[in-house]
Amino acid sequence: MRMYDLIMKKRNGKALSEKEIRYIIEGYVTGSIPDYQMSAFLMAVYFKGMTDEETAIMTDAVARSGDMVDLSGIAGIKVDKHSTGGVGDKTTLIIAPIAAACGVKVAKMSGRGLGHTGGTIDKMEAIPGIKTSLTQEEFFDVVNQTGLSVIGQSGNITPADKKLYALRDVTATVDSIPLIAVSIMSKKLAAGSDCILLDVKTGSGAFMKTLEESIKLAECMVAIGENSGRKTAALITDMDRPLGNNIGNSLEVIEAVETLKGNGPEDLTEVCLSLAANMLYLGGKGELSACMEMAKEAIQTGKALENLIAMVEAQGGDASVIKDPLKFEKAALSYEVKAPKSGYITYMDTEACGIASMMLGAGRETKDSVLDYAAGIILVHKTGDYVEEGAVLATLYAGKKELFESAGAQFIEAVTITDQKTKKEPLIFARIEKGKVERYL
Ligand code: URA
């Protein structure tokens, strides 16, 4: 078999066989297929797509390129959750403790921030002392003791995805539905949970900018999960405005804690309750409506917050900052961004808001950037609000004064104010299960 012929076959829009796909993945991981040929292949997939069968085979090949985690050492049903990435998305820190409080186990591997999007592991590392890298035995012990554990992806999970992702990042081939599905689902299958809930973000802050593309991606991933014997569902949720009011690592942990106390912003609370209810549903806890009531109760009784505290302590973190978020180290400086005119906020370019937060030090501009955990943005107004000229739209936080000018300009560019009142869009657009799409719009 020659890689040249396989690139040409895909370039000409033909489907590859199982043998051919496994040859490509194995050859790329072992180094016999160079980056330049793989780049050409990825671009061919970007333009010509892949059949469902090809996508499923490539997912399996990428999943098996490294360790397949066996979670049978953890008692009970394990439910995983994955978000396709967004701005202000701190849902894992809220829904994993809710799910654990209601009796399903969450043994989760999460990622770091990518581009304009934040990552759960960076947010967790804002908690002093917490370990996000555990041995398998420690990981299992934490889940068995507290119902949940969230750690970084261990060394040898899907090495093919690590290599492919880095190549896609620099060859303009990230936003391809089959390639995203392969990347996400290979990691989920390798991570070993029984059930998988996907939170597919849609809108200006997401990789998928339109609802139709997001539904296609969700259907593709649900089919892969189900065909691999995992109960899988997806929600399509809004990322045309940041989720919640806080963007930035410790700011997001603080907002997650407030939400677990029942004091979270409405949008974040609504999305988290729906995600948590769906995790419980997949975990066999009953009908969706009953699962929603269980999720609400876990917040009202404070049980979910207790589970988060237990996990932080079990992973060596200082839980005093969770018990009293005022103890989080604060940014040295703050800066208010004011409305340049009166009117309704009709649009927030969410990707640009995420970039503004990154420019303040909350995200990485290069692989080696050092994060400022206290940096970020607290939004005072969001899409749909009426603001008077000069009203504070957001407060920016950073460690260095010179960061405010460019980040402030970036943020203000992202906000459109007009005299047109906008219709309130739903936060959850659709729910996808095997062979079923429920639309809420
Ligand atoms: N998240 C992933 O893990 N992979 C992608 O390709 C896109 C988002």
Tab-separated table of C-alpha atoms and ligand atoms in Angstrom:
chain	number	residue	atom	x	y	z
A	1	MET	CA	0.000	0.000	0.000
A	2	ARG	CA	1.270	3.514	-0.771
A	3	MET	CA	0.175	6.680	1.023
A	4	TYR	CA	0.348	8.550	-2.308
A	5	ASP	CA	-2.408	6.313	-3.754
A	6	LEU	CA	-4.586	6.710	-0.647
A	7	ILE	CA	-4.286	10.509	-0.732
A	8	MET	CA	-5.307	10.423	-4.406
A	9	LYS	CA	-8.235	8.065	-3.685
A	10	LYS	CA	-9.585	10.438	-1.011
A	11	ARG	CA	-8.834	13.501	-3.131
A	12	ASN	CA	-11.006	11.940	-5.858
A	13	GLY	CA	-13.858	11.511	-3.358
A	14	LYS	CA	-13.690	7.728	-2.942
A	15	ALA	CA	-14.238	5.878	0.336
A	16	LEU	CA	-11.230	4.137	1.900
A	17	SER	CA	-11.345	0.562	3.169
A	18	GLU	CA	-10.777	-0.442	6.801
A	19	LYS	CA	-7.316	-1.799	5.918
A	20	GLU	CA	-6.375	1.477	4.239
A	21	ILE	CA	-7.530	3.653	7.156
A	22	ARG	CA	-5.710	1.514	9.735
A	23	TYR	CA	-2.568	1.647	7.550
A	24	ILE	CA	-2.706	5.465	7.517
A	25	ILE	CA	-3.163	5.853	11.292
A	26	GLU	CA	-0.531	3.260	12.172
A	27	GLY	CA	1.924	4.680	9.652
A	28	TYR	CA	1.443	8.202	10.961
A	29	VAL	CA	1.923	7.224	14.623
A	30	THR	CA	5.038	5.150	13.896
A	31	GLY	CA	6.496	7.863	11.671
A	32	SER	CA	6.571	5.984	8.358
A	33	ILE	CA	4.021	8.464	6.975
A	34	PRO	CA	5.454	12.002	7.149
A	35	ASP	CA	3.571	15.166	8.163
A	36	TYR	CA	3.452	16.471	4.590
A	37	GLN	CA	1.571	13.434	3.305
A	38	MET	CA	-0.738	13.394	6.327
A	39	SER	CA	-1.433	17.113	5.793
A	40	ALA	CA	-2.470	16.424	2.200
A	41	PHE	CA	-4.683	13.565	3.362
A	42	LEU	CA	-6.365	15.752	6.034
A	43	MET	CA	-7.058	18.461	3.468
A	44	ALA	CA	-8.569	15.846	1.132
A	45	VAL	CA	-10.844	14.709	3.998
A	46	TYR	CA	-11.689	18.347	4.735
A	47	PHE	CA	-12.994	18.843	1.187
A	48	LYS	CA	-14.334	15.370	0.330
A	49	GLY	CA	-15.569	14.230	3.771
A	50	MET	CA	-15.770	10.636	4.987
A	51	THR	CA	-18.634	8.128	5.082
A	52	ASP	CA	-20.061	7.154	8.490
A	53	GLU	CA	-18.256	3.831	8.144
A	54	GLU	CA	-14.890	5.459	7.404
A	55	THR	CA	-15.377	7.852	10.352
A	56	ALA	CA	-16.199	4.964	12.712
A	57	ILE	CA	-13.142	2.963	11.571
A	58	MET	CA	-10.804	5.945	11.853
A	59	THR	CA	-12.185	6.674	15.367
A	60	ASP	CA	-11.479	3.092	16.420
A	61	ALA	CA	-7.975	3.178	14.925
A	62	VAL	CA	-7.139	6.466	16.693
A	63	ALA	CA	-8.637	5.211	20.011
A	64	ARG	CA	-6.525	2.036	19.822
A	65	SER	CA	-3.319	3.925	18.977
A	66	GLY	CA	-2.667	4.096	22.751
A	67	ASP	CA	-4.047	2.772	26.047
A	68	MET	CA	-7.716	1.848	26.337
A	69	VAL	CA	-8.617	2.612	29.968
A	70	ASP	CA	-10.449	-0.137	31.820
A	71	LEU	CA	-12.679	1.501	34.441
A	72	SER	CA	-14.035	-1.775	35.839
A	73	GLY	CA	-12.122	-1.077	39.077
A	74	ILE	CA	-14.705	1.633	39.771
A	75	ALA	CA	-18.047	0.377	41.034
A	76	GLY	CA	-21.249	1.530	39.312
A	77	ILE	CA	-22.128	3.163	36.018
A	78	LYS	CA	-19.567	5.657	34.742
A	79	VAL	CA	-20.858	8.607	32.727
A	80	ASP	CA	-18.505	10.877	30.808
A	81	LYS	CA	-19.276	14.277	29.348
A	82	HIS	CA	-17.518	16.260	26.643
A	83	SER	CA	-17.963	19.818	25.521
A	84	THR	CA	-16.759	20.811	22.071
A	85	GLY	CA	-15.299	23.943	23.663
A	86	GLY	CA	-16.496	27.430	24.409
A	87	VAL	CA	-16.035	30.673	26.315
A	88	GLY	CA	-16.992	30.765	30.004
A	89	ASP	CA	-17.810	27.050	29.841
A	90	LYS	CA	-17.272	25.849	33.420
A	91	THR	CA	-20.019	23.210	33.225
A	92	THR	CA	-17.837	20.200	34.145
A	93	LEU	CA	-17.077	21.692	37.563
A	94	ILE	CA	-20.828	21.929	38.206
A	95	ILE	CA	-22.375	18.894	36.544
A	96	ALA	CA	-19.803	16.266	37.536
A	97	PRO	CA	-20.471	16.934	41.273
A	98	ILE	CA	-24.253	16.969	40.629
A	99	ALA	CA	-24.068	13.629	38.817
A	100	ALA	CA	-21.897	12.146	41.586
A	101	ALA	CA	-24.286	13.436	44.272
A	102	CYS	CA	-27.107	11.588	42.472
A	103	GLY	CA	-25.225	8.298	42.338
A	104	VAL	CA	-23.529	8.050	38.961
A	105	LYS	CA	-19.733	7.927	38.811
A	106	VAL	CA	-17.722	10.449	36.845
A	107	ALA	CA	-14.151	9.399	36.040
A	108	LYS	CA	-13.210	12.122	33.631
A	109	MET	CA	-10.180	13.161	31.666
A	110	SER	CA	-10.299	16.787	30.568
A	111	GLY	CA	-8.204	19.094	28.462
A	112	ARG	CA	-6.513	22.466	28.637
A	113	GLY	CA	-7.579	25.649	26.878
A	114	LEU	CA	-7.349	25.601	23.099
A	115	GLY	CA	-7.252	28.857	21.121
A	116	HIS	CA	-9.985	31.158	22.383
A	117	THR	CA	-11.661	28.391	24.404
A	118	GLY	CA	-10.943	27.603	28.067
A	119	GLY	CA	-10.118	24.135	29.418
A	120	THR	CA	-11.271	22.435	32.617
A	121	ILE	CA	-7.777	21.399	33.684
A	122	ASP	CA	-6.521	25.009	33.569
A	123	LYS	CA	-9.536	26.078	35.650
A	124	MET	CA	-8.967	23.311	38.215
A	125	GLU	CA	-5.313	24.261	38.529
A	126	ALA	CA	-6.460	27.677	39.794
A	127	ILE	CA	-7.261	25.768	43.026
A	128	PRO	CA	-4.032	25.868	45.064
A	129	GLY	CA	-2.332	22.491	45.491
A	130	ILE	CA	-4.737	20.423	43.400
A	131	LYS	CA	-3.216	17.537	41.457
A	132	THR	CA	-4.608	17.007	37.963
A	133	SER	CA	-2.240	14.187	37.205
A	134	LEU	CA	-2.898	11.013	39.211
A	135	THR	CA	-1.805	7.402	38.879
A	136	GLN	CA	-4.569	5.053	37.767
A	137	GLU	CA	-4.830	3.689	41.302
A	138	GLU	CA	-5.170	7.186	42.809
A	139	PHE	CA	-7.720	8.135	40.121
A	140	PHE	CA	-9.874	5.080	40.852
A	141	ASP	CA	-9.564	5.666	44.630
A	142	VAL	CA	-10.760	9.280	44.306
A	143	VAL	CA	-13.783	8.225	42.207
A	144	ASN	CA	-14.657	5.343	44.546
A	145	GLN	CA	-14.374	7.667	47.572
A	146	THR	CA	-16.025	10.838	46.278
A	147	GLY	CA	-18.049	9.771	43.209
A	148	LEU	CA	-15.934	11.835	40.829
A	149	SER	CA	-12.466	12.738	39.709
A	150	VAL	CA	-11.314	15.038	36.921
A	151	ILE	CA	-7.727	14.719	35.721
A	152	GLY	CA	-5.671	15.654	32.660
A	153	GLN	CA	-5.408	13.188	29.838
A	154	SER	CA	-2.826	10.586	30.831
A	155	GLY	CA	0.314	10.125	28.767
A	156	ASN	CA	-0.568	7.354	26.372
A	157	ILE	CA	-4.221	8.018	25.560
A	158	THR	CA	-4.804	8.415	21.793
A	159	PRO	CA	-1.266	9.417	20.756
A	160	ALA	CA	-2.554	9.492	17.166
A	161	ASP	CA	-5.015	12.247	18.096
A	162	LYS	CA	-2.274	14.303	19.775
A	163	LYS	CA	-0.199	14.186	16.581
A	164	LEU	CA	-3.166	14.708	14.284
A	165	TYR	CA	-4.581	17.575	16.337
A	166	ALA	CA	-1.284	19.446	16.320
A	167	LEU	CA	-1.081	18.995	12.539
A	168	ARG	CA	-4.720	20.069	11.970
A	169	ASP	CA	-4.107	23.148	14.105
A	170	VAL	CA	-1.460	24.395	11.649
A	171	THR	CA	-2.987	23.174	8.364
A	172	ALA	CA	-6.452	24.801	8.631
A	173	THR	CA	-8.181	21.424	8.980
A	174	VAL	CA	-9.674	21.708	12.479
A	175	ASP	CA	-13.275	22.551	11.551
A	176	SER	CA	-14.123	19.379	9.640
A	177	ILE	CA	-17.063	17.360	10.998
A	178	PRO	CA	-15.540	13.871	10.517
A	179	LEU	CA	-12.140	14.991	11.853
A	180	ILE	CA	-13.664	16.601	14.968
A	181	ALA	CA	-15.856	13.526	15.510
A	182	VAL	CA	-12.833	11.202	15.231
A	183	SER	CA	-10.788	13.392	17.584
A	184	ILE	CA	-13.430	13.693	20.309
A	185	MET	CA	-14.913	10.212	20.145
A	186	SER	CA	-11.540	8.406	19.994
A	187	LYS	CA	-10.632	10.047	23.334
A	188	LYS	CA	-14.045	9.249	24.824
A	189	LEU	CA	-13.882	5.591	23.753
A	190	ALA	CA	-10.325	5.236	25.087
A	191	ALA	CA	-11.329	6.854	28.409
A	192	GLY	CA	-13.575	3.877	29.144
A	193	SER	CA	-16.910	5.236	30.491
A	194	ASP	CA	-20.166	3.329	29.912
A	195	CYS	CA	-22.132	6.390	28.789
A	196	ILE	CA	-21.162	9.617	27.033
A	197	LEU	CA	-22.970	12.960	27.041
A	198	LEU	CA	-21.819	15.426	24.391
A	199	ASP	CA	-22.312	19.161	24.759
A	200	VAL	CA	-21.995	20.428	21.204
A	201	LYS	CA	-21.625	24.183	21.243
A	202	THR	CA	-22.989	26.279	18.423
A	203	GLY	CA	-22.474	29.948	17.532
A	204	SER	CA	-19.760	32.563	17.252
A	205	GLY	CA	-17.699	31.167	20.158
A	206	ALA	CA	-17.829	27.555	18.952
A	207	PHE	CA	-15.945	25.516	16.349
A	208	MET	CA	-19.319	24.862	14.666
A	209	LYS	CA	-20.875	28.225	13.839
A	210	THR	CA	-24.312	27.081	12.623
A	211	LEU	CA	-27.047	24.921	14.143
A	212	GLU	CA	-27.234	22.601	11.125
A	213	GLU	CA	-23.478	21.875	11.223
A	214	SER	CA	-23.680	21.318	14.989
A	215	ILE	CA	-26.538	18.826	14.617
A	216	LYS	CA	-24.603	16.963	11.911
A	217	LEU	CA	-21.542	16.754	14.172
A	218	ALA	CA	-23.692	15.568	17.095
A	219	GLU	CA	-25.422	12.888	14.992
A	220	CYS	CA	-22.071	11.658	13.746
A	221	MET	CA	-20.621	11.407	17.285
A	222	VAL	CA	-23.751	9.797	18.780
A	223	ALA	CA	-23.675	7.137	16.029
A	224	ILE	CA	-19.994	6.388	16.747
A	225	GLY	CA	-20.634	6.095	20.509
A	226	GLU	CA	-23.691	3.854	20.117
A	227	ASN	CA	-21.980	1.628	17.538
A	228	SER	CA	-19.156	1.133	20.032
A	229	GLY	CA	-21.572	-0.009	22.749
A	230	ARG	CA	-21.676	3.252	24.754
A	231	LYS	CA	-25.007	4.891	25.562
A	232	THR	CA	-24.552	8.309	23.956
A	233	ALA	CA	-26.608	11.499	23.678
A	234	ALA	CA	-25.889	15.114	22.768
A	235	LEU	CA	-27.294	18.535	23.545
A	236	ILE	CA	-26.709	21.437	21.180
A	237	THR	CA	-26.144	24.474	23.391
A	238	ASP	CA	-25.676	28.149	22.702
A	239	MET	CA	-22.216	29.664	22.318
A	240	ASP	CA	-23.292	32.907	20.669
A	241	ARG	CA	-22.697	34.593	24.038
A	242	PRO	CA	-20.302	33.522	26.784
A	243	LEU	CA	-21.831	31.044	29.253
A	244	GLY	CA	-22.375	32.677	32.646
A	245	ASN	CA	-20.738	35.993	33.505
A	246	ASN	CA	-17.176	35.000	34.386
A	247	ILE	CA	-14.399	34.204	31.901
A	248	GLY	CA	-10.955	33.230	33.226
A	249	ASN	CA	-9.711	30.403	35.395
A	250	SER	CA	-10.272	31.246	39.085
A	251	LEU	CA	-13.182	33.543	38.134
A	252	GLU	CA	-14.875	30.528	36.546
A	253	VAL	CA	-14.251	28.281	39.542
A	254	ILE	CA	-15.844	30.957	41.742
A	255	GLU	CA	-18.896	31.099	39.457
A	256	ALA	CA	-19.132	27.292	39.438
A	257	VAL	CA	-19.174	27.267	43.255
A	258	GLU	CA	-21.864	29.978	43.328
A	259	THR	CA	-23.947	27.903	40.889
A	260	LEU	CA	-23.584	24.829	43.102
A	261	LYS	CA	-24.833	26.993	45.995
A	262	GLY	CA	-27.906	27.920	43.923
A	263	ASN	CA	-26.726	31.486	43.264
A	264	GLY	CA	-25.433	31.040	39.719
A	265	PRO	CA	-26.476	33.103	36.690
A	266	GLU	CA	-29.691	31.904	35.049
A	267	ASP	CA	-28.149	30.816	31.729
A	268	LEU	CA	-25.365	28.775	33.320
A	269	THR	CA	-27.765	27.175	35.802
A	270	GLU	CA	-30.243	26.210	33.059
A	271	VAL	CA	-27.586	24.650	30.810
A	272	CYS	CA	-25.975	22.791	33.736
A	273	LEU	CA	-29.269	21.372	34.998
A	274	SER	CA	-30.096	20.065	31.509
A	275	LEU	CA	-26.637	18.559	31.052
A	276	ALA	CA	-26.691	16.983	34.521
A	277	ALA	CA	-30.212	15.599	33.974
A	278	ASN	CA	-29.032	14.022	30.708
A	279	MET	CA	-26.022	12.462	32.436
A	280	LEU	CA	-28.345	10.932	35.037
A	281	TYR	CA	-30.712	9.743	32.291
A	282	LEU	CA	-27.852	8.023	30.464
A	283	GLY	CA	-26.730	6.538	33.785
A	284	GLY	CA	-30.129	4.853	34.158
A	285	LYS	CA	-31.565	7.073	36.891
A	286	GLY	CA	-35.016	7.402	35.266
A	287	GLU	CA	-36.973	9.619	32.898
A	288	LEU	CA	-35.472	12.990	31.988
A	289	SER	CA	-38.053	14.925	34.047
A	290	ALA	CA	-37.265	12.883	37.174
A	291	CYS	CA	-33.530	13.313	36.523
A	292	MET	CA	-34.030	17.092	36.283
A	293	GLU	CA	-35.687	17.096	39.734
A	294	MET	CA	-32.808	15.018	41.160
A	295	ALA	CA	-30.269	17.467	39.727
A	296	LYS	CA	-32.098	20.469	41.232
A	297	GLU	CA	-32.280	18.727	44.596
A	298	ALA	CA	-28.529	18.024	44.569
A	299	ILE	CA	-27.999	21.798	44.398
A	300	GLN	CA	-30.716	22.722	46.915
A	301	THR	CA	-29.467	20.267	49.545
A	302	GLY	CA	-25.817	21.322	49.064
A	303	LYS	CA	-24.871	17.696	48.306
A	304	ALA	CA	-23.301	18.501	44.942
A	305	LEU	CA	-21.088	21.182	46.502
A	306	GLU	CA	-20.010	18.658	49.171
A	307	ASN	CA	-18.976	16.283	46.373
A	308	LEU	CA	-16.871	18.994	44.721
A	309	ILE	CA	-15.186	19.789	48.051
A	310	ALA	CA	-14.525	16.073	48.636
A	311	MET	CA	-12.931	15.705	45.190
A	312	VAL	CA	-10.727	18.788	45.641
A	313	GLU	CA	-9.511	17.490	49.035
A	314	ALA	CA	-8.942	13.969	47.696
A	315	GLN	CA	-6.799	15.419	44.870
A	316	GLY	CA	-4.676	17.381	47.369
A	317	GLY	CA	-6.255	20.796	46.740
A	318	ASP	CA	-6.933	23.562	49.236
A	319	ALA	CA	-10.712	23.268	49.618
A	320	SER	CA	-10.856	26.429	51.748
A	321	VAL	CA	-11.109	28.424	48.477
A	322	ILE	CA	-14.155	26.390	47.476
A	323	LYS	CA	-15.749	26.836	50.898
A	324	ASP	CA	-15.004	30.563	50.758
A	325	PRO	CA	-14.212	31.749	47.196
A	326	LEU	CA	-13.158	35.177	48.562
A	327	LYS	CA	-9.920	33.391	49.505
A	328	PHE	CA	-8.919	33.015	45.837
A	329	GLU	CA	-5.960	35.216	45.004
A	330	LYS	CA	-7.229	38.357	43.280
A	331	ALA	CA	-5.831	40.051	40.190
A	332	ALA	CA	-3.606	43.003	41.010
A	333	LEU	CA	-5.493	45.367	38.699
A	334	SER	CA	-8.925	45.892	37.201
A	335	TYR	CA	-10.331	48.017	34.389
A	336	GLU	CA	-13.928	48.859	33.480
A	337	VAL	CA	-15.081	48.737	29.854
A	338	LYS	CA	-17.927	51.193	29.294
A	339	ALA	CA	-20.687	51.316	26.673
A	340	PRO	CA	-19.744	53.772	23.908
A	341	LYS	CA	-23.459	54.549	23.278
A	342	SER	CA	-26.937	53.764	24.565
A	343	GLY	CA	-28.907	50.864	23.085
A	344	TYR	CA	-29.475	47.118	23.131
A	345	ILE	CA	-26.615	44.658	23.022
A	346	THR	CA	-27.620	42.748	19.912
A	347	TYR	CA	-24.526	40.604	19.399
A	348	MET	CA	-21.427	39.470	21.258
A	349	ASP	CA	-18.657	37.977	19.148
A	350	THR	CA	-17.945	35.257	21.662
A	351	GLU	CA	-14.687	34.087	20.110
A	352	ALA	CA	-13.416	37.687	20.367
A	353	CYS	CA	-14.467	37.818	24.059
A	354	GLY	CA	-12.463	34.621	24.635
A	355	ILE	CA	-9.457	36.153	22.877
A	356	ALA	CA	-9.750	39.296	25.057
A	357	SER	CA	-9.610	37.085	28.165
A	358	MET	CA	-6.602	35.237	26.739
A	359	MET	CA	-4.860	38.589	26.095
A	360	LEU	CA	-5.306	39.447	29.792
A	361	GLY	CA	-3.324	36.319	30.715
A	362	ALA	CA	-6.148	33.778	31.250
A	363	GLY	CA	-5.196	31.730	28.173
A	364	ARG	CA	-2.104	30.768	26.225
A	365	GLU	CA	-0.914	32.802	23.258
A	366	THR	CA	1.891	30.320	22.665
A	367	LYS	CA	2.447	26.760	23.896
A	368	ASP	CA	4.824	28.089	26.574
A	369	SER	CA	2.677	30.979	27.909
A	370	VAL	CA	2.324	31.011	31.704
A	371	LEU	CA	-1.285	31.458	32.841
A	372	ASP	CA	-2.393	34.153	35.269
A	373	TYR	CA	-5.161	32.270	37.099
A	374	ALA	CA	-6.728	35.467	38.466
A	375	ALA	CA	-6.950	37.175	35.060
A	376	GLY	CA	-10.136	37.379	33.031
A	377	ILE	CA	-13.407	39.175	32.556
A	378	ILE	CA	-16.599	39.596	34.582
A	379	LEU	CA	-19.470	40.549	32.284
A	380	VAL	CA	-21.984	42.982	33.676
A	381	HIS	CA	-24.228	42.991	30.586
A	382	LYS	CA	-24.878	40.415	27.888
A	383	THR	CA	-26.814	40.016	24.637
A	384	GLY	CA	-30.373	41.352	24.955
A	385	ASP	CA	-29.624	43.904	27.726
A	386	TYR	CA	-30.317	47.610	27.305
A	387	VAL	CA	-27.372	49.809	28.343
A	388	GLU	CA	-26.974	53.555	28.767
A	389	GLU	CA	-23.916	55.260	27.272
A	390	GLY	CA	-21.100	55.044	29.838
A	391	ALA	CA	-22.593	52.039	31.695
A	392	VAL	CA	-20.038	49.405	32.689
A	393	LEU	CA	-20.251	46.472	30.241
A	394	ALA	CA	-17.556	44.371	31.886
A	395	THR	CA	-14.656	44.502	34.319
A	396	LEU	CA	-11.334	43.161	33.085
A	397	TYR	CA	-8.741	41.707	35.494
A	398	ALA	CA	-5.006	41.356	34.883
A	399	GLY	CA	-1.624	41.523	36.551
A	400	LYS	CA	-0.152	44.194	34.250
A	401	LYS	CA	-1.637	47.581	33.380
A	402	GLU	CA	-0.385	47.523	29.787
A	403	LEU	CA	-2.591	44.517	28.976
A	404	PHE	CA	-5.819	46.502	29.395
A	405	GLU	CA	-5.520	48.740	26.348
A	406	SER	CA	-5.446	46.007	23.697
A	407	ALA	CA	-7.716	43.557	25.569
A	408	GLY	CA	-10.214	46.375	26.268
A	409	ALA	CA	-10.227	47.352	22.576
A	410	GLN	CA	-10.671	43.702	21.576
A	411	PHE	CA	-13.609	43.348	23.987
A	412	ILE	CA	-15.400	46.518	22.921
A	413	GLU	CA	-15.052	45.491	19.243
A	414	ALA	CA	-16.787	42.241	20.137
A	415	VAL	CA	-19.941	43.928	21.432
A	416	THR	CA	-22.550	45.300	19.009
A	417	ILE	CA	-24.969	47.896	20.411
A	418	THR	CA	-27.947	49.001	18.268
A	419	ASP	CA	-31.379	50.484	18.902
A	420	GLN	CA	-33.016	47.216	17.892
A	421	LYS	CA	-34.417	45.030	20.687
A	422	THR	CA	-33.466	41.385	20.009
A	423	LYS	CA	-35.540	38.256	20.438
A	424	LYS	CA	-34.365	36.074	23.322
A	425	GLU	CA	-32.767	32.948	21.814
A	426	PRO	CA	-33.011	29.610	23.636
A	427	LEU	CA	-29.913	28.242	25.358
A	428	ILE	CA	-30.521	24.655	24.264
A	429	PHE	CA	-31.368	24.186	20.608
A	430	ALA	CA	-31.632	20.430	20.193
A	431	ARG	CA	-31.172	17.035	21.798
A	432	ILE	CA	-29.839	14.072	19.861
A	433	GLU	CA	-30.127	10.399	20.739
A	434	LYS	CA	-29.579	7.355	18.518
A	435	GLY	CA	-31.733	7.937	15.410
A	436	LYS	CA	-33.614	10.873	16.999
A	437	VAL	CA	-33.221	14.676	16.787
A	438	GLU	CA	-35.504	16.797	19.016
A	439	ARG	CA	-35.344	20.466	18.024
A	440	TYR	CA	-36.365	23.177	20.475
A	441	LEU	CA	-36.329	26.082	18.012
B	1	URA	N1	-12.064	19.167	20.553
B	1	URA	C1	-11.314	18.072	20.293
B	1	URA	O1	-10.931	17.333	21.180
B	1	URA	N2	-10.988	17.810	19.010
B	1	URA	C2	-11.403	18.588	17.992
B	1	URA	O2	-11.096	18.260	16.858
B	1	URA	C3	-12.174	19.737	18.267
B	1	URA	C4	-12.502	20.006	19.576
